Amino acid sequence: MDDGFVTVARVDEIPVGQFKPVEAGGRRLLICHTAGGFYAVDDTCTHDDGPLADGWLEGEAIECPRHGARFDVTTGKV
């Protein structure tokens, strides 16, 4: 039975406070592991389509290395 999920990493591959860039369904994503759990976000800054994977995760926010824009990985909001 196809449940629509795609395996991109094992839980033990991404420690709390870290993220892993992956590709699934033709999209670049980041799997972020925060104290609250795992979240998947686009690996693209909304300013210039640069990769957020070059940035860093602080708590529940990922920061773009180009502009310093911060995105909440739990909601996607700036």
mmCIF file of C-alpha atoms in Angstrom:
data_model
loop_
_atom_site.group_PDB
_atom_site.id
_atom_site.type_symbol
_atom_site.label_atom_id
_atom_site.label_comp_id
_atom_site.label_asym_id
_atom_site.label_seq_id
_atom_site.Cartn_x
_atom_site.Cartn_y
_atom_site.Cartn_z
ATOM 1 C CA MET A 1 0.000 0.000 0.000
ATOM 2 C CA ASP A 2 1.352 3.436 -0.958
ATOM 3 C CA ASP A 3 0.899 5.875 1.932
ATOM 4 C CA GLY A 4 2.442 8.825 0.039
ATOM 5 C CA PHE A 5 5.463 9.082 2.335
ATOM 6 C CA VAL A 6 9.047 9.024 1.052
ATOM 7 C CA THR A 7 11.910 7.952 3.309
ATOM 8 C CA VAL A 8 14.689 10.554 3.175
ATOM 9 C CA ALA A 9 16.604 9.884 6.423
ATOM 10 C CA ARG A 10 16.709 7.807 9.576
ATOM 11 C CA VAL A 11 15.856 9.478 12.881
ATOM 12 C CA ASP A 12 19.364 8.853 14.219
ATOM 13 C CA GLU A 13 20.968 10.628 11.218
ATOM 14 C CA ILE A 14 19.853 14.113 12.285
ATOM 15 C CA PRO A 15 20.668 15.130 15.882
ATOM 16 C CA VAL A 16 18.611 17.771 17.696
ATOM 17 C CA GLY A 17 19.711 21.219 16.509
ATOM 18 C CA GLN A 18 20.830 19.950 13.093
ATOM 19 C CA PHE A 19 19.260 19.602 9.648
ATOM 20 C CA LYS A 20 19.793 17.552 6.530
ATOM 21 C CA PRO A 21 19.212 18.696 2.931
ATOM 22 C CA VAL A 22 17.275 16.131 0.886
ATOM 23 C CA GLU A 23 15.386 15.877 -2.382
ATOM 24 C CA ALA A 24 11.908 14.404 -2.531
ATOM 25 C CA GLY A 25 9.265 14.682 -5.200
ATOM 26 C CA GLY A 26 11.582 16.846 -7.291
ATOM 27 C CA ARG A 27 11.918 19.450 -4.504
ATOM 28 C CA ARG A 28 14.900 20.496 -2.395
ATOM 29 C CA LEU A 29 13.949 20.271 1.275
ATOM 30 C CA LEU A 30 15.574 20.520 4.672
ATOM 31 C CA ILE A 31 14.656 18.068 7.390
ATOM 32 C CA CYS A 32 15.185 20.024 10.619
ATOM 33 C CA HIS A 33 15.356 18.389 14.042
ATOM 34 C CA THR A 34 14.414 20.746 16.865
ATOM 35 C CA ALA A 35 13.671 20.004 20.515
ATOM 36 C CA GLY A 36 9.999 19.879 19.449
ATOM 37 C CA GLY A 37 10.481 17.269 16.717
ATOM 38 C CA PHE A 38 11.203 16.971 13.004
ATOM 39 C CA TYR A 39 10.066 19.498 10.385
ATOM 40 C CA ALA A 40 10.456 19.670 6.606
ATOM 41 C CA VAL A 41 10.882 23.073 4.928
ATOM 42 C CA ASP A 42 11.833 24.249 1.454
ATOM 43 C CA ASP A 43 15.591 24.625 1.038
ATOM 44 C CA THR A 44 15.060 28.009 -0.590
ATOM 45 C CA CYS A 45 15.222 31.542 0.779
ATOM 46 C CA THR A 46 12.280 33.625 -0.419
ATOM 47 C CA HIS A 47 14.560 36.619 -1.122
ATOM 48 C CA ASP A 48 16.624 35.213 -3.988
ATOM 49 C CA ASP A 49 16.032 31.445 -4.108
ATOM 50 C CA GLY A 50 19.379 30.793 -2.389
ATOM 51 C CA PRO A 51 19.853 27.551 -0.460
ATOM 52 C CA LEU A 52 18.994 27.676 3.241
ATOM 53 C CA ALA A 53 21.183 24.565 3.666
ATOM 54 C CA ASP A 54 24.166 26.954 3.699
ATOM 55 C CA GLY A 55 22.688 28.630 6.793
ATOM 56 C CA TRP A 56 22.228 27.455 10.359
ATOM 57 C CA LEU A 57 19.483 26.300 12.677
ATOM 58 C CA GLU A 58 18.988 28.056 16.014
ATOM 59 C CA GLY A 59 16.158 26.636 18.073
ATOM 60 C CA GLU A 60 13.178 26.570 15.711
ATOM 61 C CA ALA A 61 14.547 29.132 13.243
ATOM 62 C CA ILE A 62 16.733 28.587 10.206
ATOM 63 C CA GLU A 63 18.756 31.593 9.092
ATOM 64 C CA CYS A 64 19.635 32.454 5.511
ATOM 65 C CA PRO A 65 23.410 32.954 5.139
ATOM 66 C CA ARG A 66 22.950 35.608 2.446
ATOM 67 C CA HIS A 67 20.543 38.062 4.064
ATOM 68 C CA GLY A 68 20.124 36.921 7.649
ATOM 69 C CA ALA A 69 16.395 36.298 7.118
ATOM 70 C CA ARG A 70 15.067 33.833 9.694
ATOM 71 C CA PHE A 71 12.300 31.315 9.039
ATOM 72 C CA ASP A 72 10.366 29.423 11.705
ATOM 73 C CA VAL A 73 10.700 25.774 10.693
ATOM 74 C CA THR A 74 7.488 24.865 12.526
ATOM 75 C CA THR A 75 5.332 27.282 10.511
ATOM 76 C CA GLY A 76 7.463 28.516 7.586
ATOM 77 C CA LYS A 77 6.811 32.126 8.567
ATOM 78 C CA VAL A 78 9.537 34.770 8.353
#
